[in-house]
PDB file of C-alpha atoms in Angstrom:
ATOM      1  CA  MET A   1     207.073 147.527  34.275  1.00  0.00           C
ATOM      2  CA  ARG A   2     205.865 148.622  37.849  1.00  0.00           C
ATOM      3  CA  PRO A   3     207.413 146.904  41.025  1.00  0.00           C
ATOM      4  CA  LYS A   4     204.472 144.686  41.880  1.00  0.00           C
ATOM      5  CA  ARG A   5     203.989 143.321  38.316  1.00  0.00           C
ATOM      6  CA  MET A   6     207.773 142.687  37.862  1.00  0.00           C
ATOM      7  CA  ALA A   7     207.807 140.894  41.462  1.00  0.00           C
ATOM      8  CA  LYS A   8     204.694 138.854  40.363  1.00  0.00           C
ATOM      9  CA  THR A   9     206.420 137.624  37.180  1.00  0.00           C
ATOM     10  CA  PHE A  10     209.197 136.264  39.033  1.00  0.00           C
ATOM     11  CA  MET A  11     207.114 135.132  42.091  1.00  0.00           C
ATOM     12  CA  ILE A  12     209.050 137.220  44.641  1.00  0.00           C
ATOM     13  CA  SER A  13     207.871 140.103  46.861  1.00  0.00           C
ATOM     14  CA  PRO A  14     208.235 143.878  45.959  1.00  0.00           C
ATOM     15  CA  SER A  15     210.609 144.122  49.007  1.00  0.00           C
ATOM     16  CA  THR A  16     212.743 141.369  47.617  1.00  0.00           C
ATOM     17  CA  LEU A  17     213.055 143.298  44.350  1.00  0.00           C
ATOM     18  CA  ARG A  18     213.944 146.555  46.276  1.00  0.00           C
ATOM     19  CA  ASN A  19     216.683 144.511  48.303  1.00  0.00           C
ATOM     20  CA  TYR A  20     218.176 143.280  45.142  1.00  0.00           C
ATOM     21  CA  GLU A  21     218.286 146.732  43.984  1.00  0.00           C
ATOM     22  CA  ALA A  22     219.645 148.014  47.146  1.00  0.00           C
ATOM     23  CA  LYS A  23     222.518 145.226  47.233  1.00  0.00           C
ATOM     24  CA  GLY A  24     223.350 146.095  43.579  1.00  0.00           C
ATOM     25  CA  LEU A  25     222.286 142.770  42.227  1.00  0.00           C
ATOM     26  CA  ILE A  26     220.222 144.552  39.678  1.00  0.00           C
ATOM     27  CA  PRO A  27     220.555 148.023  38.196  1.00  0.00           C
ATOM     28  CA  PRO A  28     218.774 150.982  39.885  1.00  0.00           C
ATOM     29  CA  ALA A  29     215.098 151.344  38.652  1.00  0.00           C
ATOM     30  CA  GLU A  30     214.107 153.914  36.282  1.00  0.00           C
ATOM     31  CA  ARG A  31     211.728 156.588  37.546  1.00  0.00           C
ATOM     32  CA  SER A  32     208.397 157.721  36.145  1.00  0.00           C
ATOM     33  CA  ALA A  33     207.462 161.242  35.946  1.00  0.00           C
ATOM     34  CA  ASN A  34     205.573 160.787  39.234  1.00  0.00           C
ATOM     35  CA  GLY A  35     208.514 159.006  40.871  1.00  0.00           C
ATOM     36  CA  TYR A  36     207.389 155.569  40.866  1.00  0.00           C
ATOM     37  CA  ARG A  37     210.118 152.851  40.168  1.00  0.00           C
ATOM     38  CA  MET A  38     209.878 151.374  36.626  1.00  0.00           C
ATOM     39  CA  TYR A  39     211.571 148.167  35.590  1.00  0.00           C
ATOM     40  CA  THR A  40     212.680 147.164  32.028  1.00  0.00           C
ATOM     41  CA  ASP A  41     213.641 144.007  30.099  1.00  0.00           C
ATOM     42  CA  LEU A  42     217.240 144.481  31.373  1.00  0.00           C
ATOM     43  CA  HIS A  43     216.078 144.214  34.979  1.00  0.00           C
ATOM     44  CA  ALA A  44     213.894 141.032  33.911  1.00  0.00           C
ATOM     45  CA  ALA A  45     217.048 139.447  32.586  1.00  0.00           C
ATOM     46  CA  TYR A  46     218.968 140.120  35.576  1.00  0.00           C
ATOM     47  CA  LEU A  47     216.383 138.692  37.799  1.00  0.00           C
ATOM     48  CA  GLU A  48     215.983 135.696  35.436  1.00  0.00           C
ATOM     49  CA  CYS A  49     219.865 135.116  35.773  1.00  0.00           C
ATOM     50  CA  ILE A  50     219.603 135.313  39.816  1.00  0.00           C
ATOM     51  CA  GLN A  51     216.776 132.690  39.824  1.00  0.00           C
ATOM     52  CA  ALA A  52     218.579 130.494  37.297  1.00  0.00           C
ATOM     53  CA  MET A  53     221.989 130.748  39.136  1.00  0.00           C
ATOM     54  CA  ALA A  54     221.308 130.597  42.851  1.00  0.00           C
ATOM     55  CA  PRO A  55     220.160 127.115  43.108  1.00  0.00           C
ATOM     56  CA  SER A  56     223.369 125.653  41.643  1.00  0.00           C
ATOM     57  CA  PHE A  57     225.900 128.360  42.416  1.00  0.00           C
ATOM     58  CA  GLY A  58     224.721 129.723  45.725  1.00  0.00           C
ATOM     59  CA  MET A  59     223.587 133.429  46.461  1.00  0.00           C
ATOM     60  CA  GLU A  60     227.198 134.373  47.438  1.00  0.00           C
ATOM     61  CA  VAL A  61     228.577 133.482  44.093  1.00  0.00           C
ATOM     62  CA  THR A  62     225.626 134.819  42.206  1.00  0.00           C
ATOM     63  CA  THR A  63     225.912 138.242  44.044  1.00  0.00           C
ATOM     64  CA  GLU A  64     229.739 138.236  43.027  1.00  0.00           C
ATOM     65  CA  VAL A  65     228.996 137.357  39.318  1.00  0.00           C
ATOM     66  CA  LEU A  66     226.400 140.014  39.145  1.00  0.00           C
ATOM     67  CA  HIS A  67     228.303 142.575  40.847  1.00  0.00           C
ATOM     68  CA  ASP A  68     231.156 141.841  38.149  1.00  0.00           C
ATOM     69  CA  LEU A  69     228.603 142.440  35.594  1.00  0.00           C
ATOM     70  CA  ARG A  70     227.332 145.548  37.060  1.00  0.00           C
ATOM     71  CA  HIS A  71     231.204 146.951  37.293  1.00  0.00           C
ATOM     72  CA  ASP A  72     231.562 146.125  33.575  1.00  0.00           C
ATOM     73  CA  THR A  73     234.076 143.191  34.035  1.00  0.00           C
ATOM     74  CA  PRO A  74     232.229 140.408  32.451  1.00  0.00           C
ATOM     75  CA  TYR A  75     235.288 138.102  32.251  1.00  0.00           C
ATOM     76  CA  ASP A  76     235.863 138.274  36.013  1.00  0.00           C
ATOM     77  CA  ALA A  77     232.162 136.830  36.278  1.00  0.00           C
ATOM     78  CA  LEU A  78     232.750 134.242  33.805  1.00  0.00           C
ATOM     79  CA  TRP A  79     235.885 132.909  35.433  1.00  0.00           C
ATOM     80  CA  THR A  80     234.286 132.782  38.796  1.00  0.00           C
ATOM     81  CA  VAL A  81     231.410 130.509  37.347  1.00  0.00           C
ATOM     82  CA  ARG A  82     234.072 128.448  35.556  1.00  0.00           C
ATOM     83  CA  LYS A  83     235.878 127.749  39.056  1.00  0.00           C
ATOM     84  CA  LYS A  84     232.678 126.529  40.274  1.00  0.00           C
ATOM     85  CA  GLU A  85     232.079 124.244  37.288  1.00  0.00           C
ATOM     86  CA  VAL A  86     235.560 122.631  37.816  1.00  0.00           C
ATOM     87  CA  ALA A  87     235.036 122.456  41.584  1.00  0.00           C
ATOM     88  CA  LEU A  88     231.775 120.285  40.850  1.00  0.00           C
ATOM     89  CA  TYR A  89     233.782 118.290  38.553  1.00  0.00           C
ATOM     90  CA  GLU A  90     236.517 117.680  41.080  1.00  0.00           C
ATOM     91  CA  GLU A  91     233.547 116.477  43.650  1.00  0.00           C
ATOM     92  CA  LYS A  92     232.475 114.013  40.961  1.00  0.00           C
ATOM     93  CA  VAL A  93     235.980 112.470  40.545  1.00  0.00           C
ATOM     94  CA  LYS A  94     236.155 112.022  44.280  1.00  0.00           C
ATOM     95  CA  LEU A  95     232.800 110.277  44.449  1.00  0.00           C
ATOM     96  CA  GLU A  96     233.601 107.904  41.778  1.00  0.00           C
ATOM     97  CA  GLN A  97     236.934 107.073  43.723  1.00  0.00           C
ATOM     98  CA  ILE A  98     234.943 106.351  46.873  1.00  0.00           C
ATOM     99  CA  ILE A  99     232.608 103.846  44.832  1.00  0.00           C
ATOM    100  CA  GLU A 100     235.789 102.178  43.520  1.00  0.00           C
ATOM    101  CA  ASP A 101     237.224 102.009  47.281  1.00  0.00           C
ATOM    102  CA  ILE A 102     233.966 100.595  48.537  1.00  0.00           C
ATOM    103  CA  ARG A 103     234.024  97.905  45.705  1.00  0.00           C
ATOM    104  CA  GLN A 104     237.631  96.957  46.767  1.00  0.00           C
ATOM    105  CA  LEU A 105     237.005  97.007  50.547  1.00  0.00           C
ATOM    106  CA  THR A 106     233.981  94.786  50.068  1.00  0.00           C
ATOM    107  CA  ASN A 107     236.247  92.144  48.027  1.00  0.00           C
ATOM    108  CA  GLU A 108     238.832  92.130  50.511  1.00  0.00           C
ATOM    109  CA  ASN A 109     236.116  91.287  53.113  1.00  0.00           C
ATOM    110  CA  ASN A 110     237.801  90.249  56.486  1.00  0.00           C
ATOM    111  CA  SER A 111     241.433  90.499  55.475  1.00  0.00           C
ATOM    112  CA  SER A 112     243.862  92.098  57.697  1.00  0.00           C
ATOM    113  CA  SER A 113     243.900  95.211  55.445  1.00  0.00           C
ATOM    114  CA  ALA A 114     240.230  95.589  55.621  1.00  0.00           C
ATOM    115  CA  MET A 115     240.420  95.351  59.628  1.00  0.00           C
ATOM    116  CA  GLN A 116     242.942  98.278  59.983  1.00  0.00           C
ATOM    117  CA  ARG A 117     242.279 101.027  62.391  1.00  0.00           C
ATOM    118  CA  PHE A 118     243.395 104.469  62.322  1.00  0.00           C
ATOM    119  CA  ALA A 119     243.641 107.499  64.671  1.00  0.00           C
ATOM    120  CA  ILE A 120     241.881 110.654  64.171  1.00  0.00           C
ATOM    121  CA  HIS A 121     244.932 112.454  63.263  1.00  0.00           C
ATOM    122  CA  GLU A 122     245.800 109.767  60.613  1.00  0.00           C
ATOM    123  CA  VAL A 123     242.259 109.903  59.128  1.00  0.00           C
ATOM    124  CA  SER A 124     243.093 113.760  59.018  1.00  0.00           C
ATOM    125  CA  GLU A 125     246.055 113.437  57.172  1.00  0.00           C
ATOM    126  CA  MET A 126     244.884 110.851  54.837  1.00  0.00           C
ATOM    127  CA  THR A 127     241.414 112.684  54.055  1.00  0.00           C
ATOM    128  CA  LYS A 128     242.958 116.389  54.246  1.00  0.00           C
ATOM    129  CA  ILE A 129     239.965 117.127  56.581  1.00  0.00           C
ATOM    130  CA  PRO A 130     240.674 118.968  59.806  1.00  0.00           C
ATOM    131  CA  LYS A 131     240.369 117.018  63.129  1.00  0.00           C
ATOM    132  CA  SER A 132     237.950 119.644  64.569  1.00  0.00           C
ATOM    133  CA  THR A 133     235.677 118.983  61.409  1.00  0.00           C
ATOM    134  CA  ILE A 134     235.650 115.112  62.046  1.00  0.00           C
ATOM    135  CA  ARG A 135     234.694 115.747  65.520  1.00  0.00           C
ATOM    136  CA  TYR A 136     232.112 118.064  64.628  1.00  0.00           C
ATOM    137  CA  TRP A 137     230.651 115.759  62.139  1.00  0.00           C
ATOM    138  CA  GLU A 138     230.596 112.950  65.018  1.00  0.00           C
ATOM    139  CA  GLN A 139     228.694 115.680  67.275  1.00  0.00           C
ATOM    140  CA  ALA A 140     226.224 116.134  64.469  1.00  0.00           C
ATOM    141  CA  GLY A 141     225.590 112.382  64.156  1.00  0.00           C
ATOM    142  CA  TYR A 142     226.982 111.900  60.794  1.00  0.00           C
ATOM    143  CA  VAL A 143     229.703 109.495  61.939  1.00  0.00           C
ATOM    144  CA  LYS A 144     230.406 107.778  65.116  1.00  0.00           C
ATOM    145  CA  ALA A 145     234.118 106.772  65.861  1.00  0.00           C
ATOM    146  CA  ASP A 146     234.841 103.558  67.736  1.00  0.00           C
ATOM    147  CA  ARG A 147     236.619 103.974  71.179  1.00  0.00           C
ATOM    148  CA  ASP A 148     239.562 101.958  72.684  1.00  0.00           C
ATOM    149  CA  PRO A 149     238.348 100.473  75.892  1.00  0.00           C
ATOM    150  CA  GLU A 150     241.242 101.272  77.672  1.00  0.00           C
ATOM    151  CA  ASN A 151     242.048 104.927  77.077  1.00  0.00           C
ATOM    152  CA  ARG A 152     238.783 105.975  75.011  1.00  0.00           C
ATOM    153  CA  TYR A 153     240.745 107.385  72.139  1.00  0.00           C
ATOM    154  CA  ARG A 154     238.764 107.467  68.856  1.00  0.00           C
ATOM    155  CA  TYR A 155     239.726 105.172  66.200  1.00  0.00           C
ATOM    156  CA  TYR A 156     238.225 104.631  62.686  1.00  0.00           C
ATOM    157  CA  SER A 157     238.035 101.572  60.190  1.00  0.00           C
ATOM    158  CA  ARG A 158     238.381 101.955  56.538  1.00  0.00           C
ATOM    159  CA  ALA A 159     234.463 101.898  56.041  1.00  0.00           C
ATOM    160  CA  HIS A 160     234.560 104.988  58.559  1.00  0.00           C
ATOM    161  CA  LEU A 161     236.976 106.767  56.230  1.00  0.00           C
ATOM    162  CA  LEU A 162     234.964 105.946  53.202  1.00  0.00           C
ATOM    163  CA  LYS A 163     231.869 107.568  54.910  1.00  0.00           C
ATOM    164  CA  ILE A 164     233.771 110.590  55.985  1.00  0.00           C
ATOM    165  CA  ARG A 165     235.104 111.037  52.365  1.00  0.00           C
ATOM    166  CA  LEU A 166     231.497 110.979  51.191  1.00  0.00           C
ATOM    167  CA  ILE A 167     230.309 113.456  54.023  1.00  0.00           C
ATOM    168  CA  HIS A 168     233.156 115.795  52.773  1.00  0.00           C
ATOM    169  CA  VAL A 169     231.693 115.739  49.129  1.00  0.00           C
ATOM    170  CA  LEU A 170     228.296 116.644  50.446  1.00  0.00           C
ATOM    171  CA  GLN A 171     229.649 119.494  52.734  1.00  0.00           C
ATOM    172  CA  ASN A 172     231.261 121.013  49.626  1.00  0.00           C
ATOM    173  CA  SER A 173     227.686 121.196  47.936  1.00  0.00           C
ATOM    174  CA  ILE A 174     225.635 124.025  47.771  1.00  0.00           C
ATOM    175  CA  TYR A 175     223.054 123.984  50.944  1.00  0.00           C
ATOM    176  CA  SER A 176     219.750 122.918  50.023  1.00  0.00           C
ATOM    177  CA  GLU A 177     216.857 120.460  50.927  1.00  0.00           C
ATOM    178  CA  ASP A 178     218.317 117.759  48.875  1.00  0.00           C
ATOM    179  CA  THR A 179     221.784 118.078  50.606  1.00  0.00           C
ATOM    180  CA  VAL A 180     220.061 118.147  54.286  1.00  0.00           C
ATOM    181  CA  LYS A 181     218.232 114.948  53.139  1.00  0.00           C
ATOM    182  CA  LEU A 182     221.203 113.229  52.171  1.00  0.00           C
ATOM    183  CA  LYS A 183     223.048 114.164  55.235  1.00  0.00           C
ATOM    184  CA  GLN A 184     220.180 112.882  57.223  1.00  0.00           C
ATOM    185  CA  SER A 185     220.524 109.420  55.249  1.00  0.00           C
ATOM    186  CA  CYS A 186     224.153 109.610  55.848  1.00  0.00           C
ATOM    187  CA  ALA A 187     223.670 109.962  59.633  1.00  0.00           C
ATOM    188  CA  ALA A 188     221.057 106.741  59.424  1.00  0.00           C
ATOM    189  CA  THR A 189     223.482 104.648  57.607  1.00  0.00           C
ATOM    190  CA  GLU A 190     225.828 102.491  59.985  1.00  0.00           C
ATOM    191  CA  ASP A 191     229.424 103.346  59.702  1.00  0.00           C
ATOM    192  CA  THR A 192     230.481  99.901  58.881  1.00  0.00           C
ATOM    193  CA  ASP A 193     227.578  98.990  56.453  1.00  0.00           C
ATOM    194  CA  LEU A 194     229.345  99.069  53.015  1.00  0.00           C
ATOM    195  CA  GLN A 195     226.223  98.394  50.963  1.00  0.00           C
ATOM    196  CA  GLY A 196     224.277 101.021  52.770  1.00  0.00           C
ATOM    197  CA  ILE A 197     227.229 103.505  52.089  1.00  0.00           C
ATOM    198  CA  MET A 198     227.407 102.343  48.528  1.00  0.00           C
ATOM    199  CA  ASN A 199     223.484 103.193  48.157  1.00  0.00           C
ATOM    200  CA  LEU A 200     224.315 106.672  49.518  1.00  0.00           C
ATOM    201  CA  THR A 201     227.023 107.407  46.972  1.00  0.00           C
ATOM    202  CA  GLU A 202     224.343 106.313  44.202  1.00  0.00           C
ATOM    203  CA  HIS A 203     222.122 108.946  45.609  1.00  0.00           C
ATOM    204  CA  VAL A 204     224.893 111.546  45.822  1.00  0.00           C
ATOM    205  CA  ARG A 205     225.826 110.754  42.053  1.00  0.00           C
ATOM    206  CA  SER A 206     222.267 111.418  41.125  1.00  0.00           C
ATOM    207  CA  TYR A 207     222.523 114.855  43.048  1.00  0.00           C
ATOM    208  CA  LEU A 208     225.618 115.798  41.467  1.00  0.00           C
ATOM    209  CA  GLN A 209     224.117 115.012  37.949  1.00  0.00           C
ATOM    210  CA  GLU A 210     221.190 117.379  38.863  1.00  0.00           C
ATOM    211  CA  CYS A 211     223.721 119.957  40.084  1.00  0.00           C
ATOM    212  CA  ILE A 212     225.399 120.002  36.662  1.00  0.00           C
ATOM    213  CA  GLU A 213     222.020 120.382  34.886  1.00  0.00           C
ATOM    214  CA  THR A 214     221.128 123.265  37.026  1.00  0.00           C
ATOM    215  CA  GLN A 215     224.656 124.805  36.601  1.00  0.00           C
ATOM    216  CA  MET A 216     224.113 124.607  32.719  1.00  0.00           C
ATOM    217  CA  CYS A 217     220.807 126.500  33.179  1.00  0.00           C
ATOM    218  CA  GLY A 218     222.449 129.198  35.163  1.00  0.00           C
ATOM    219  CA  ILE A 219     225.357 129.530  32.701  1.00  0.00           C
ATOM    220  CA  SER A 220     222.813 129.991  29.940  1.00  0.00           C
ATOM    221  CA  SER A 221     220.999 132.653  31.755  1.00  0.00           C
ATOM    222  CA  LEU A 222     224.264 134.636  32.447  1.00  0.00           C
ATOM    223  CA  TRP A 223     225.301 134.183  29.087  1.00  0.00           C
ATOM    224  CA  LYS A 224     222.127 135.747  27.778  1.00  0.00           C
ATOM    225  CA  LEU A 225     222.548 138.561  30.256  1.00  0.00           C
ATOM    226  CA  THR A 226     226.347 139.383  29.016  1.00  0.00           C
ATOM    227  CA  GLN A 227     225.004 139.661  25.390  1.00  0.00           C
ATOM    228  CA  LEU A 228     222.328 141.832  26.314  1.00  0.00           C
ATOM    229  CA  LEU A 229     224.702 144.034  28.034  1.00  0.00           C
ATOM    230  CA  ARG A 230     227.021 144.006  24.924  1.00  0.00           C
ATOM    231  CA  ALA A 231     224.373 145.008  22.589  1.00  0.00           C
ATOM    232  CA  PRO A 232     224.213 148.544  21.306  1.00  0.00           C
ATOM    233  CA  ASN A 233     221.673 150.668  22.926  1.00  0.00           C
TER     234      ASN A 233
END
């Protein structure tokens, strides 16, 4: 198949196709007698794998996986993908814990425990998120700390902590239009609005469910490609 036809099949430009080849994401194209590039079913399988994996695993991981295949180390590729599957599951577990903690805080209402305040170093220790990251999120508008009226030090409520943990789940996700919209929604939600934060968690849960579906599609294409590479010529 000539470059233009192959590119059209996968709705990419011929320059993108050449870029994939130059970066080693697909095998070098065969050449016709007059020197034109010619692409095969194997190239098509690589391109299908790229387009299936990139949305759920990101281009960096997709590139690493395809380089492993090109270097004939398929198990390295499979373990890389499994690591990302586990990471997604861990984010799902974190989200479910946030939901449970929101319910608990809602039930406690105005108790002394619910009214606790924490300094930024305490928040960092409890969430395992660097202080610099928390400050950056404040600058970006995702969360806004309260300020001590005397010394102007930042302090955070338990509701703040819930929102910070939710932002952290989003930060670990693959960058996409969906994650941008979710972060914008997060910025628009009041830091102490427990119902609003709960609504956000439901949107994030739906997003993670979509992620696992797209991961399965990517893994399916990867498996087909590994089997094609194993097949005798």
